[in-house]
Amino acid sequence: MRTPFLLVTRSCKAIHRLQQSAFVSPVSALYRHQTISVLRNSSTVSCEDDRSYYITTPIFYVNASPHLGHLYSAVIADCLHRYKLLQGFNSKFATGTDEHGLKIQQAAEAAGKDPLTFCTDVSERFKHLFNSCNISYTDYIRTTEQRHHQAVKHFWSVLWNKGLIYKGSYEGWYSTQDESFLTALQVGDAVDSSGNEIKVSLESGHKVEWMKEENYMFRLSAFRSQLLDWLKGNPRAIQPELFYQVVLKWLQEDLPDLSVSRQRSRLQWGIPVPGDAEQTIYVWLDALVNYLTVAGYPDKHNQLWNVAHHIVGKDILKFHAVYWPAFLLGAGLPLPQTIYVHSHWTVGGKKMSKSLGNVVDPLERSKQFTTDGMRYFLLRQGVPDSDSDYTDDKAFKLLNAELADSLGGLLNRCTAPALNPAQVYTAFCPQSFPSEQGGRAVGEDYHMLEAVKNLPAVVEQHYESMHVYKALEAISACVRQTNGFVQRHAPWKLERSDITDQRWLDTIIHVSLECLRIYGTLLQPVVPEISDKLLSRLGVQPDERGLADVNFLPKIRGMDCPFEGRVLGSDTGVLFTRLENLDIDKQNRKKTKKAKK
Ligand code: ME8
């Protein structure tokens, strides 16, 4: 049942008032966020006039070139962004690079370059990868930009003025690789490659060092119960559920105050603390504010900031699900709507690392598999809840089976001049395929129609929850069913001189083209080039590709089909060229061996 319009309007106004209100303490910020959530939930989930959406990826460190995992986060975000656009949202999508901190300072030194030149070089490599892979970001943020410096300084001053930052000292473990402070319980013993005993982070395996420093502390401990309340009141705030539970568990443990600056003498490459040139702002506080910078903070930022959704890898969950919400509560800003967390890609069951020589270069692979092939593979095989292992062979087999043979084969059959000499969207004959059985269609055909009719809702539900692999699994199953339908009725065997056979043949093709139209429409967020090629071949115009336009097989319900009788679009070649078995894994292993020598 829909909520009456009046109630929706009132709730929207109330949300808007709350969103605009200035507030003074973390408690009132939390109250505001909870009230907004309650109002949102009571008003058909979102306001009917609120069609804005804002999605972000992590901003990536520029200490090394991009790898497969970075592209994966960007492809997920791009998919959600494109999906929201198809739904008619005004969606903004931000990605970019994280350029400050000790790790970058050291990497620039090692490369013998000044830090900004070094950052610009690597940032351009990320940008080039994303542009090559059709990542349709609307903003690319670099933390070395002036607009970001202003936002961070303002954010710091707000926390300072509220008494949430104080001068103290930190003594404990620090991992430069993770740019993270660790407690004794998070640290373990290990031996480095030269046989020296070292201390490492139990979570990341990266080396940690003891540090003792005067710096500024954030009153993180004051926010523990508010964070718990937020999560308990918003069980969908962190998805999938597995990671929500992880964060709840963290919040049940001790939550010490957080060091939010480093001594300038140690860290020069960063934003100075306002009013204290001897200290540099902690790189994670600096980096997290990027999401606000893009939204326009500290100026007009509400429109985007109220509808923010973050995509993050599981490695940076604590920063996004504990520190960031605490900072935001402190600054009196709304919390993100959703933090979507994904697991990692491994290679040969191991973490990708330079020293193991198993880093997968996404640019090289997208040349081998095509951009859409790479996107499809990552989203079809990547599972948010658990790690996925990468092999070239897996990609090769999956793409040939699902894109070349199954989807491409179906399009070929329906558009081949031998079966469709007039090159039109053929007519549907209700006597051959009545809405209830009795024509030439059989039970399995009706099951297929039912599955395709339900497909848009199934796919949308999986896109919404970032389970893109499930959406693709469902589409792929339907494509197989449609191929089965064509195979079952073997239209190439029909007698065309017989008018009833000809009508049945046209109907088989009409139904298959309708199925293809649904698949092409739903696949747009994942494989934009292939979908465009497919829909163009079917003669579906750009303004007929929205999710509201799907309306599958209206003829079976006695309604007009706007596509029936249209001339098909021109043939621009196969949808996805089968990949030759290049024995890619073997070749790449050889390359790695050579490189090592
Ligand atoms: O942490 N599999 O940057 P980062 C899947 N600058 N995704 C992976 C991955 C893998 N093997 N490896 C990395 C930082 N990622 C900070 C973020 S945000 C305010 C600051 C992806 O370059 C995943 O999204 O180390 C992970 O969270 C992110 O890259 C870490 O990138």
mmCIF file with all atom_site columns, N, CA and C in Angstrom, residues 19 93 101 274 296 310 344 431 521 530:
data_model
loop_
_atom_site.group_PDB
_atom_site.id
_atom_site.type_symbol
_atom_site.label_atom_id
_atom_site.label_alt_id
_atom_site.label_comp_id
_atom_site.label_asym_id
_atom_site.label_entity_id
_atom_site.label_seq_id
_atom_site.pdbx_PDB_ins_code
_atom_site.Cartn_x
_atom_site.Cartn_y
_atom_site.Cartn_z
_atom_site.occupancy
_atom_site.B_iso_or_equiv
_atom_site.pdbx_formal_charge
_atom_site.auth_seq_id
_atom_site.auth_comp_id
_atom_site.auth_asym_id
_atom_site.auth_atom_id
_atom_site.pdbx_PDB_model_num
ATOM 1  N N  . GLN A 1 19  ? 17.379 18.268  7.982   1.00 0.00 ? 19  GLN A N  1
ATOM 2  C CA . GLN A 1 19  ? 18.659 18.267  7.276   1.00 0.00 ? 19  GLN A CA 1
ATOM 3  C C  . GLN A 1 19  ? 19.292 19.651  7.261   1.00 0.00 ? 19  GLN A C  1
ATOM 4  N N  . PHE A 1 93  ? 28.762 10.580  -9.146  1.00 0.00 ? 93  PHE A N  1
ATOM 5  C CA . PHE A 1 93  ? 29.664 9.457   -8.869  1.00 0.00 ? 93  PHE A CA 1
ATOM 6  C C  . PHE A 1 93  ? 31.103 9.991   -8.763  1.00 0.00 ? 93  PHE A C  1
ATOM 7  N N  . GLY A 1 101 ? 50.256 11.838  3.215   1.00 0.00 ? 101 GLY A N  1
ATOM 8  C CA . GLY A 1 101 ? 50.645 10.820  4.195   1.00 0.00 ? 101 GLY A CA 1
ATOM 9  C C  . GLY A 1 101 ? 52.063 10.335  4.025   1.00 0.00 ? 101 GLY A C  1
ATOM 10 N N  . PRO A 1 274 ? 45.188 23.610  11.283  1.00 0.00 ? 274 PRO A N  1
ATOM 11 C CA . PRO A 1 274 ? 44.922 25.049  11.372  1.00 0.00 ? 274 PRO A CA 1
ATOM 12 C C  . PRO A 1 274 ? 45.395 25.598  12.723  1.00 0.00 ? 274 PRO A C  1
ATOM 13 N N  . GLY A 1 296 ? 30.551 19.530  -2.136  1.00 0.00 ? 296 GLY A N  1
ATOM 14 C CA . GLY A 1 296 ? 30.521 20.997  -2.120  1.00 0.00 ? 296 GLY A CA 1
ATOM 15 C C  . GLY A 1 296 ? 30.859 21.610  -0.777  1.00 0.00 ? 296 GLY A C  1
ATOM 16 N N  . HIS A 1 310 ? 28.649 4.868   0.114   1.00 0.00 ? 310 HIS A N  1
ATOM 17 C CA . HIS A 1 310 ? 30.062 4.573   -0.105  1.00 0.00 ? 310 HIS A CA 1
ATOM 18 C C  . HIS A 1 310 ? 30.267 3.109   -0.497  1.00 0.00 ? 310 HIS A C  1
ATOM 19 N N  . HIS A 1 344 ? 37.785 -9.235  -1.195  1.00 0.00 ? 344 HIS A N  1
ATOM 20 C CA . HIS A 1 344 ? 38.961 -8.992  -2.041  1.00 0.00 ? 344 HIS A CA 1
ATOM 21 C C  . HIS A 1 344 ? 39.128 -10.010 -3.163  1.00 0.00 ? 344 HIS A C  1
ATOM 22 N N  . GLN A 1 431 ? -2.450 -16.500 -31.905 1.00 0.00 ? 431 GLN A N  1
ATOM 23 C CA . GLN A 1 431 ? -3.002 -17.854 -32.050 1.00 0.00 ? 431 GLN A CA 1
ATOM 24 C C  . GLN A 1 431 ? -1.881 -18.893 -31.849 1.00 0.00 ? 431 GLN A C  1
ATOM 25 N N  . THR A 1 521 ? 18.610 -4.158  -21.909 1.00 0.00 ? 521 THR A N  1
ATOM 26 C CA . THR A 1 521 ? 18.278 -3.019  -21.034 1.00 0.00 ? 521 THR A CA 1
ATOM 27 C C  . THR A 1 521 ? 18.879 -3.233  -19.644 1.00 0.00 ? 521 THR A C  1
ATOM 28 N N  . ILE A 1 530 ? 28.403 -3.407  -25.013 1.00 0.00 ? 530 ILE A N  1
ATOM 29 C CA . ILE A 1 530 ? 27.690 -4.564  -25.566 1.00 0.00 ? 530 ILE A CA 1
ATOM 30 C C  . ILE A 1 530 ? 26.177 -4.289  -25.578 1.00 0.00 ? 530 ILE A C  1
#
